[in-house]
Amino acid sequence: MVTPFPARPPRAALALTTLLLVLAGLVGTALITPPARAASLTQVGSFGSNPGNLAMYAYRPDGLPAGRPLVVLLHGCTQNANGYFANSGWRKYADQWGFALVLPQTSSANNASSCFNWFQTGDTTRGQGEAASIRAMVAYAVANYGTDPSRVYVSGLSAGGAMSAVMLATYPDVFAAGSIAAGLAYRCASSLIEASGCQYGPTSRTPQQWGDLVRNAYPGYRGPYPRVAVWQGQSDYTVVPANGVQLRDQWTNVRGVSQTPAATRSLTGGTTLKVYGDDDVRLYEISGMGHGLPVDPGGAGDQCGVTAAYFLDTICSAYHDARFFGLDGGAQPSPTVTPTATPTVTPSPSPSAMPTVTPSATPPGTCVRASNYAHTIAGRAYQSGGYTFAKGSNDAMGLWNTFTTHSLRQTGPDYWVLADGQC
């Protein structure tokens, strides 16, 4: 039987990748020792109805309060929840900006290559199969983690990307927005044979016809449909670039906006971002990139992930998706904007690893309590690798975000010490 998407990479390649990751970890430890983290990816044994025979894994940053967002992450073929969690870069922003992750996992019992069955009608219909199992995981998170039900998002790669489109189409009342990397339009295929045709060549449908497939997934729904970001490598020969355009056509039609971009943005890694409507739909086209999820290993604010099989070193998609979903609380600058011939989007400032810091003219002895983010903006602290440190003393302050707060006291020019409980 032909199975959509590539086979597992050679064991030697995985072994080499593992060795390099271990060495990189040792080097990073020598440079900086971040605070210990107890939170880890954990399997949830029972989460409710599971007609799709999926496993549920979840990650909740330490001290995460109720009322925070949730992102559902869907792995690609031959992958699993743990590998996607380790390599995709999403953990960094879950820790930094404070939200939970749920990672559904399929298996070879469902599909020979452990792909989500994005092309089987029994798994892509509301209330049925794998789609219903993923919906049950979200309900579990809302009930048990206190997840904000109005801030639930989904993102996935390859077959997981196609399954993200399934979830956005079948449960528009559940997901506020989503991201589809190297994926396919909803109901591009309804059988294994049709799936191969969609992967390797364009399907002849108009934007209206693509949109109707989504609207028919939940007849009678009258609420707003999710905003959607699409990531597509322009040298992807497994899910050809035509699929990115078809996704663009489908979701701009559903959102009721033009298929002509309102603005074009030039990003790192050979990436061109086209924005449609009032940021209703985004299409990221990455020059020279093959089949995989875009990552960009490094310690800067807009860098994330680990390079491995199907995790390709170009641009940190998790960073841009988290900001598109509104999970950053406005903590990061926007990328450089190159307007189209008829721009409708106001250009944003160029990104940087850290905001430009102008130290406050604070007299020595002054004690200030603020969030870690506010301390860095004011020049009282700095961030490295997603963690915050007092300027001068290098006192560890925990994660760099707007939720963690500390008191700092200035004891000399440009020298601050941790002073919790002292002022």
Short mmCIF file of C-alpha atoms in Angstrom, two decimals:
data_model
loop_
_atom_site.label_atom_id
_atom_site.label_comp_id
_atom_site.label_asym_id
_atom_site.label_seq_id
_atom_site.Cartn_x
_atom_site.Cartn_y
_atom_site.Cartn_z
CA MET A 1 0.00 0.00 0.00
CA VAL A 2 1.21 3.49 -0.81
CA THR A 3 1.32 5.66 2.31
CA PRO A 4 1.25 9.48 2.09
CA PHE A 5 4.40 11.35 3.10
CA PRO A 6 8.00 10.17 3.48
CA ALA A 7 9.33 7.10 5.24
CA ARG A 8 11.33 7.21 8.46
CA PRO A 9 14.88 8.62 7.96
CA PRO A 10 17.90 6.31 8.30
CA ARG A 11 18.83 5.33 11.87
CA ALA A 12 22.36 6.66 11.32
CA ALA A 13 21.02 10.13 10.62
CA LEU A 14 18.93 10.08 13.77
CA ALA A 15 21.87 8.83 15.84
CA LEU A 16 24.11 11.61 14.51
CA THR A 17 21.40 14.20 15.25
CA THR A 18 21.06 12.88 18.80
CA LEU A 19 24.83 13.08 19.35
CA LEU A 20 24.95 16.66 18.09
CA LEU A 21 22.05 17.64 20.36
CA VAL A 22 23.81 16.16 23.38
CA LEU A 23 27.03 18.03 22.56
CA ALA A 24 25.11 21.25 21.98
CA GLY A 25 23.43 20.81 25.34
CA LEU A 26 26.77 20.39 27.08
CA VAL A 27 28.13 23.54 25.47
CA GLY A 28 25.00 25.48 26.43
CA THR A 29 25.29 24.31 30.03
CA ALA A 30 28.84 25.59 30.20
CA LEU A 31 27.72 29.01 29.03
CA ILE A 32 24.60 29.43 31.12
CA THR A 33 22.79 27.37 33.73
CA PRO A 34 19.08 28.19 33.61
CA PRO A 35 16.74 27.58 36.51
CA ALA A 36 15.60 23.97 36.90
CA ARG A 37 12.27 23.09 35.30
CA ALA A 38 10.10 20.36 36.76
CA ALA A 39 7.42 20.48 34.05
CA SER A 40 7.67 17.82 31.36
CA LEU A 41 5.62 16.28 28.58
CA THR A 42 3.21 13.86 30.27
CA GLN A 43 0.84 11.28 28.86
CA VAL A 44 -2.81 11.59 29.90
CA GLY A 45 -4.17 8.11 30.41
CA SER A 46 -7.86 8.84 29.95
CA PHE A 47 -9.26 12.01 28.44
CA GLY A 48 -12.78 10.98 27.43
CA SER A 49 -14.27 9.60 24.23
CA ASN A 50 -11.55 8.33 21.89
CA PRO A 51 -13.09 6.96 18.69
CA GLY A 52 -9.90 7.76 16.76
CA ASN A 53 -7.65 5.60 18.99
CA LEU A 54 -5.18 8.41 19.72
CA ALA A 55 -2.88 9.03 22.69
CA MET A 56 -2.85 12.38 24.52
CA TYR A 57 0.28 14.11 25.77
CA ALA A 58 0.28 17.46 27.55
CA TYR A 59 2.75 20.09 28.74
CA ARG A 60 1.92 22.73 31.35
CA PRO A 61 4.66 25.16 32.40
CA ASP A 62 5.32 25.30 36.14
CA GLY A 63 2.93 27.61 37.93
CA LEU A 64 0.64 28.08 34.92
CA PRO A 65 -2.58 29.66 36.22
CA ALA A 66 -6.08 28.92 35.02
CA GLY A 67 -7.48 31.01 32.19
CA ARG A 68 -4.43 30.63 29.97
CA PRO A 69 -4.45 29.63 26.24
CA LEU A 70 -3.91 26.18 24.76
CA VAL A 71 -2.09 25.14 21.57
CA VAL A 72 -2.73 21.70 20.06
CA LEU A 73 0.30 20.37 18.12
CA LEU A 74 -0.05 17.62 15.50
CA HIS A 75 3.04 15.68 14.42
CA GLY A 76 3.85 14.46 10.91
CA CYS A 77 4.20 10.93 9.54
CA THR A 78 6.85 8.69 11.21
CA GLN A 79 6.96 11.21 14.08
CA ASN A 80 5.54 11.16 17.60
CA ALA A 81 4.48 13.63 20.27
CA ASN A 82 7.79 13.60 22.16
CA GLY A 83 9.92 14.32 19.08
CA TYR A 84 7.63 17.11 17.95
CA PHE A 85 7.67 18.64 21.42
CA ALA A 86 11.48 18.46 21.59
CA ASN A 87 12.23 19.87 18.13
CA SER A 88 9.44 22.24 17.08
CA GLY A 89 10.35 25.13 19.41
CA TRP A 90 6.90 25.49 20.94
CA ARG A 91 8.07 24.70 24.46
CA LYS A 92 10.18 27.87 24.56
CA TYR A 93 7.18 30.12 24.00
CA ALA A 94 4.86 28.08 26.22
CA ASP A 95 7.33 28.73 29.06
CA GLN A 96 8.02 32.33 28.11
CA TRP A 97 4.49 33.52 27.41
CA GLY A 98 2.49 31.16 29.60
CA PHE A 99 0.26 28.69 27.78
CA ALA A 100 -0.34 24.93 27.73
CA LEU A 101 0.38 22.44 24.95
CA VAL A 102 -1.55 19.31 24.00
CA LEU A 103 0.08 16.86 21.59
CA PRO A 104 -2.18 14.12 20.19
CA GLN A 105 -0.27 11.08 18.95
CA THR A 106 -1.34 8.48 16.41
CA SER A 107 0.35 5.15 15.76
CA SER A 108 0.99 2.44 13.18
CA ALA A 109 -2.24 0.82 14.38
CA ASN A 110 -4.11 3.68 12.70
CA ASN A 111 -1.78 4.22 9.75
CA ALA A 112 1.24 2.23 8.55
CA SER A 113 3.49 5.32 8.73
CA SER A 114 1.89 6.76 11.88
CA CYS A 115 0.19 9.52 9.89
CA PHE A 116 -2.99 11.19 11.01
CA ASN A 117 -5.72 10.03 8.63
CA TRP A 118 -6.45 13.44 7.15
CA PHE A 119 -7.86 11.85 3.97
CA GLN A 120 -10.33 9.37 5.53
CA THR A 121 -13.88 10.72 5.83
CA GLY A 122 -14.41 8.67 9.00
CA ASP A 123 -11.60 10.64 10.67
CA THR A 124 -12.26 14.07 9.17
CA THR A 125 -15.95 14.50 9.96
CA ARG A 126 -17.20 16.42 12.96
CA GLY A 127 -17.96 14.04 15.82
CA GLN A 128 -16.14 11.10 14.27
CA GLY A 129 -12.79 9.30 14.43
CA GLU A 130 -9.51 11.14 15.00
CA ALA A 131 -11.14 14.57 14.76
CA ALA A 132 -13.48 13.71 17.63
CA SER A 133 -10.60 12.35 19.73
CA ILE A 134 -8.64 15.59 19.35
CA ARG A 135 -11.76 17.57 20.24
CA ALA A 136 -12.10 15.45 23.40
CA MET A 137 -8.53 16.34 24.38
CA VAL A 138 -9.37 20.04 24.17
CA ALA A 139 -12.45 19.50 26.32
CA TYR A 140 -10.28 17.67 28.87
CA ALA A 141 -7.82 20.58 28.98
CA VAL A 142 -10.61 23.11 29.49
CA ALA A 143 -12.12 21.06 32.31
CA ASN A 144 -8.90 19.98 34.05
CA TYR A 145 -6.34 22.70 33.28
CA GLY A 146 -8.67 25.69 33.36
CA THR A 147 -7.83 26.47 29.73
CA ASP A 148 -9.55 29.56 28.34
CA PRO A 149 -12.01 27.99 25.83
CA SER A 150 -11.93 31.14 23.70
CA ARG A 151 -8.14 30.89 23.21
CA VAL A 152 -7.56 27.43 21.76
CA TYR A 153 -5.31 27.03 18.71
CA VAL A 154 -3.99 24.20 16.53
CA SER A 155 -0.79 23.76 14.54
CA GLY A 156 0.71 20.84 12.66
CA LEU A 157 3.19 19.54 10.11
CA SER A 158 2.58 17.50 6.95
CA ALA A 159 -0.17 14.97 7.74
CA GLY A 160 -0.49 16.84 11.05
CA GLY A 161 -0.83 20.07 9.08
CA ALA A 162 -3.57 18.54 6.98
CA MET A 163 -5.21 17.38 10.20
CA SER A 164 -4.96 20.94 11.52
CA ALA A 165 -7.04 22.00 8.52
CA VAL A 166 -9.50 19.25 9.43
CA MET A 167 -9.86 20.57 12.98
CA LEU A 168 -10.29 24.19 11.83
CA ALA A 169 -12.99 23.13 9.36
CA THR A 170 -14.90 20.69 11.56
CA TYR A 171 -14.62 22.61 14.84
CA PRO A 172 -14.61 26.34 13.98
CA ASP A 173 -16.45 26.88 17.26
CA VAL A 174 -13.49 25.45 19.20
CA PHE A 175 -10.38 26.92 17.54
CA ALA A 176 -9.70 30.66 17.34
CA ALA A 177 -6.87 30.26 14.81
CA GLY A 178 -4.54 27.67 13.37
CA SER A 179 -1.33 26.99 11.49
CA ILE A 180 -0.76 24.50 8.67
CA ALA A 181 2.84 23.60 7.70
CA ALA A 182 3.42 21.57 4.52
CA GLY A 183 -0.21 20.48 4.74
CA LEU A 184 -3.22 20.22 2.48
CA ALA A 185 -6.62 21.82 2.10
CA TYR A 186 -9.59 20.33 3.91
CA ARG A 187 -11.21 17.54 1.89
CA CYS A 188 -8.65 17.77 -0.87
CA ALA A 189 -8.84 13.98 -0.65
CA SER A 190 -11.28 11.41 0.70
CA SER A 191 -9.26 8.27 -0.04
CA LEU A 192 -5.65 7.08 -0.08
CA ILE A 193 -5.46 7.26 -3.87
CA GLU A 194 -6.81 10.82 -3.91
CA ALA A 195 -4.36 11.76 -1.15
CA SER A 196 -1.37 10.96 -3.34
CA GLY A 197 -2.85 13.05 -6.14
CA CYS A 198 -3.24 16.05 -3.83
CA GLN A 199 0.28 15.76 -2.49
CA TYR A 200 2.04 15.72 -5.82
CA GLY A 201 -0.05 18.03 -7.96
CA PRO A 202 -2.63 20.84 -7.89
CA THR A 203 -6.35 20.06 -7.64
CA SER A 204 -8.70 21.96 -9.93
CA ARG A 205 -11.13 23.83 -7.68
CA THR A 206 -12.12 27.48 -7.42
CA PRO A 207 -11.76 29.39 -4.14
CA GLN A 208 -15.55 29.18 -3.77
CA GLN A 209 -15.48 25.39 -4.15
CA TRP A 210 -12.63 25.09 -1.64
CA GLY A 211 -14.54 27.30 0.77
CA ASP A 212 -17.72 25.28 0.36
CA LEU A 213 -15.87 22.16 1.53
CA VAL A 214 -15.15 23.91 4.83
CA ARG A 215 -18.63 25.37 5.21
CA ASN A 216 -20.16 21.94 4.60
CA ALA A 217 -18.07 20.45 7.40
CA TYR A 218 -20.36 22.05 10.00
CA PRO A 219 -23.68 22.83 8.31
CA GLY A 220 -25.61 25.57 9.98
CA TYR A 221 -22.61 27.16 11.69
CA ARG A 222 -22.96 30.94 11.66
CA GLY A 223 -20.07 32.04 13.86
CA PRO A 224 -16.66 33.38 12.83
CA TYR A 225 -14.19 30.99 11.21
CA PRO A 226 -10.61 30.72 12.51
CA ARG A 227 -7.75 32.82 11.18
CA VAL A 228 -5.16 30.65 9.43
CA ALA A 229 -1.40 30.72 8.76
CA VAL A 230 0.04 28.52 6.00
CA TRP A 231 3.72 27.52 5.76
CA GLN A 232 5.02 26.08 2.48
CA GLY A 233 8.53 25.23 1.28
CA GLN A 234 8.97 26.17 -2.34
CA SER A 235 11.21 23.13 -2.98
CA ASP A 236 8.87 20.65 -1.28
CA TYR A 237 8.42 17.67 -3.58
CA THR A 238 6.39 15.65 -1.06
CA VAL A 239 3.59 18.19 -0.58
CA VAL A 240 4.10 20.42 -3.60
CA PRO A 241 3.81 24.23 -3.31
CA ALA A 242 0.43 24.22 -5.08
CA ASN A 243 -1.03 22.97 -1.82
CA GLY A 244 -0.05 26.17 -0.04
CA VAL A 245 -1.88 28.20 -2.66
CA GLN A 246 -4.95 25.96 -2.39
CA LEU A 247 -5.00 26.43 1.37
CA ARG A 248 -4.74 30.18 0.79
CA ASP A 249 -7.70 30.01 -1.62
CA GLN A 250 -9.76 27.91 0.78
CA TRP A 251 -9.33 30.02 3.89
CA THR A 252 -9.46 33.47 2.27
CA ASN A 253 -12.77 32.41 0.76
CA VAL A 254 -14.04 31.15 4.10
CA ARG A 255 -12.93 34.38 5.80
CA GLY A 256 -14.48 36.43 3.00
CA VAL A 257 -11.33 38.27 1.86
CA SER A 258 -9.54 38.66 -1.45
CA GLN A 259 -6.98 36.19 -2.77
CA THR A 260 -4.78 39.21 -3.57
CA PRO A 261 -2.37 39.94 -0.71
CA ALA A 262 -2.87 43.16 1.21
CA ALA A 263 0.85 43.30 2.04
CA THR A 264 4.06 41.35 1.58
CA ARG A 265 6.70 40.97 4.28
CA SER A 266 10.28 39.81 3.80
CA LEU A 267 11.49 37.64 6.70
CA THR A 268 14.60 35.67 7.52
CA GLY A 269 15.49 32.30 5.97
CA GLY A 270 14.39 33.23 2.46
CA THR A 271 10.81 33.61 3.67
CA THR A 272 8.17 35.75 2.00
CA LEU A 273 5.02 36.39 4.01
CA LYS A 274 1.85 37.38 2.18
CA VAL A 275 -0.93 38.82 4.34
CA TYR A 276 -4.58 38.61 3.24
CA GLY A 277 -7.45 40.74 4.47
CA ASP A 278 -6.97 42.27 7.90
CA ASP A 279 -4.44 39.58 8.83
CA ASP A 280 -7.17 36.96 8.29
CA VAL A 281 -4.85 34.58 6.43
CA ARG A 282 -1.09 34.36 6.12
CA LEU A 283 0.94 32.47 3.52
CA TYR A 284 4.63 31.94 4.30
CA GLU A 285 6.56 30.83 1.21
CA ILE A 286 10.13 29.70 1.95
CA SER A 287 12.55 29.71 -0.95
CA GLY A 288 14.62 26.53 -1.32
CA MET A 289 13.00 24.72 1.61
CA GLY A 290 11.92 21.11 1.24
CA HIS A 291 9.41 19.11 3.25
CA GLY A 292 9.40 19.92 6.95
CA LEU A 293 8.64 22.36 9.74
CA PRO A 294 10.63 25.62 9.68
CA VAL A 295 12.85 26.07 12.76
CA ASP A 296 15.76 28.39 13.51
CA PRO A 297 17.99 27.15 16.35
CA GLY A 298 19.51 29.92 18.48
CA GLY A 299 19.04 31.99 21.59
CA ALA A 300 17.48 35.14 20.13
CA GLY A 301 13.88 35.97 20.92
CA ASP A 302 12.69 35.00 17.45
CA GLN A 303 14.76 31.81 17.22
CA CYS A 304 13.64 28.34 18.29
CA GLY A 305 13.69 24.63 17.64
CA VAL A 306 16.20 21.92 16.85
CA THR A 307 17.27 20.84 13.38
CA ALA A 308 16.42 17.19 12.72
CA ALA A 309 14.63 15.06 10.14
CA TYR A 310 11.71 17.20 8.88
CA PHE A 311 12.72 20.11 11.13
CA LEU A 312 14.50 22.45 8.70
CA ASP A 313 16.78 25.35 9.61
CA THR A 314 15.17 28.41 8.01
CA ILE A 315 12.88 30.45 10.29
CA CYS A 316 11.21 29.85 13.65
CA SER A 317 7.62 29.13 12.67
CA ALA A 318 6.55 28.66 16.30
CA TYR A 319 7.57 32.25 17.13
CA HIS A 320 5.58 33.73 14.24
CA ASP A 321 2.59 31.47 14.88
CA ALA A 322 2.51 32.28 18.59
CA ARG A 323 2.48 35.99 17.75
CA PHE A 324 -0.17 35.44 15.04
CA PHE A 325 -2.29 33.69 17.68
CA GLY A 326 -1.74 36.64 20.05
CA LEU A 327 0.04 34.59 22.70
CA ASP A 328 2.94 37.00 23.22
CA GLY A 329 1.02 39.79 24.89
CA GLY A 330 2.72 42.27 22.54
CA ALA A 331 6.14 41.46 23.99
CA GLN A 332 7.99 41.18 20.68
CA PRO A 333 8.50 43.55 17.73
CA SER A 334 7.02 42.80 14.33
CA PRO A 335 9.12 41.76 11.31
CA THR A 336 10.20 44.17 8.58
CA VAL A 337 7.40 44.93 6.15
CA THR A 338 7.78 45.34 2.41
CA PRO A 339 4.41 46.68 1.16
CA THR A 340 2.89 45.41 -2.08
CA ALA A 341 2.05 47.82 -4.91
CA THR A 342 -1.20 48.72 -3.11
CA PRO A 343 -0.43 48.28 0.58
CA THR A 344 -3.12 48.25 3.21
CA VAL A 345 -1.02 47.14 6.16
CA THR A 346 1.10 49.64 8.08
CA PRO A 347 4.80 48.66 8.05
CA SER A 348 6.16 47.36 11.36
CA PRO A 349 9.64 47.81 12.86
CA SER A 350 12.46 45.39 12.14
CA PRO A 351 12.91 42.50 14.57
CA SER A 352 15.80 42.15 16.96
CA ALA A 353 16.86 39.56 19.50
CA MET A 354 16.09 42.07 22.26
CA PRO A 355 14.35 45.45 22.32
CA THR A 356 16.69 48.41 22.26
CA VAL A 357 17.40 49.22 25.90
CA THR A 358 17.88 52.69 27.27
CA PRO A 359 18.85 52.33 30.96
CA SER A 360 16.66 54.25 33.35
CA ALA A 361 18.13 57.21 35.13
CA THR A 362 17.40 55.62 38.50
CA PRO A 363 19.32 56.83 41.58
CA PRO A 364 21.37 54.21 43.48
CA GLY A 365 19.44 52.46 46.26
CA THR A 366 16.16 52.62 44.38
CA CYS A 367 14.04 49.43 44.55
CA VAL A 368 11.74 48.57 41.66
CA ARG A 369 9.22 45.72 41.35
CA ALA A 370 8.10 44.77 37.84
CA SER A 371 7.77 41.90 35.40
CA ASN A 372 10.90 40.33 33.98
CA TYR A 373 9.99 41.77 30.59
CA ALA A 374 9.57 45.29 32.01
CA HIS A 375 12.91 45.03 33.84
CA THR A 376 14.71 44.22 30.58
CA ILE A 377 13.01 47.04 28.70
CA ALA A 378 14.09 49.51 31.41
CA GLY A 379 17.69 48.25 31.36
CA ARG A 380 17.64 46.77 34.85
CA ALA A 381 18.00 43.21 33.53
CA TYR A 382 18.79 41.26 30.38
CA GLN A 383 17.56 38.01 28.85
CA SER A 384 19.57 35.08 27.54
CA GLY A 385 18.15 31.84 26.20
CA GLY A 386 14.66 32.78 27.35
CA TYR A 387 15.74 33.48 30.94
CA THR A 388 16.18 36.79 32.77
CA PHE A 389 19.18 37.99 34.79
CA ALA A 390 19.74 41.14 36.85
CA LYS A 391 22.13 43.54 35.16
CA GLY A 392 25.49 43.74 36.91
CA SER A 393 24.95 41.02 39.54
CA ASN A 394 23.65 38.43 37.04
CA ASP A 395 21.17 37.23 39.67
CA ALA A 396 18.85 34.64 38.07
CA MET A 397 15.24 35.86 37.80
CA GLY A 398 13.54 33.01 35.92
CA LEU A 399 11.70 33.03 32.61
CA TRP A 400 11.66 36.12 30.39
CA ASN A 401 7.96 37.01 30.19
CA THR A 402 5.34 39.44 31.40
CA PHE A 403 4.00 37.11 34.12
CA THR A 404 7.07 36.58 36.34
CA THR A 405 7.73 39.55 38.66
CA HIS A 406 10.67 40.41 40.90
CA SER A 407 12.01 43.31 42.94
CA LEU A 408 15.43 44.70 41.96
CA ARG A 409 17.55 47.16 43.92
CA GLN A 410 20.22 49.34 42.32
CA THR A 411 23.46 49.26 44.32
CA GLY A 412 25.70 51.03 41.82
CA PRO A 413 25.86 52.42 38.29
CA ASP A 414 24.23 49.83 36.01
CA TYR A 415 24.34 47.29 38.85
CA TRP A 416 21.14 45.64 40.11
CA VAL A 417 20.56 42.86 42.64
CA LEU A 418 17.55 40.66 43.32
CA ALA A 419 15.67 42.16 46.28
CA ASP A 420 12.47 40.17 46.68
CA GLY A 421 11.00 40.70 50.15
CA GLN A 422 13.37 43.60 50.85
CA CYS A 423 11.42 46.46 49.31
#
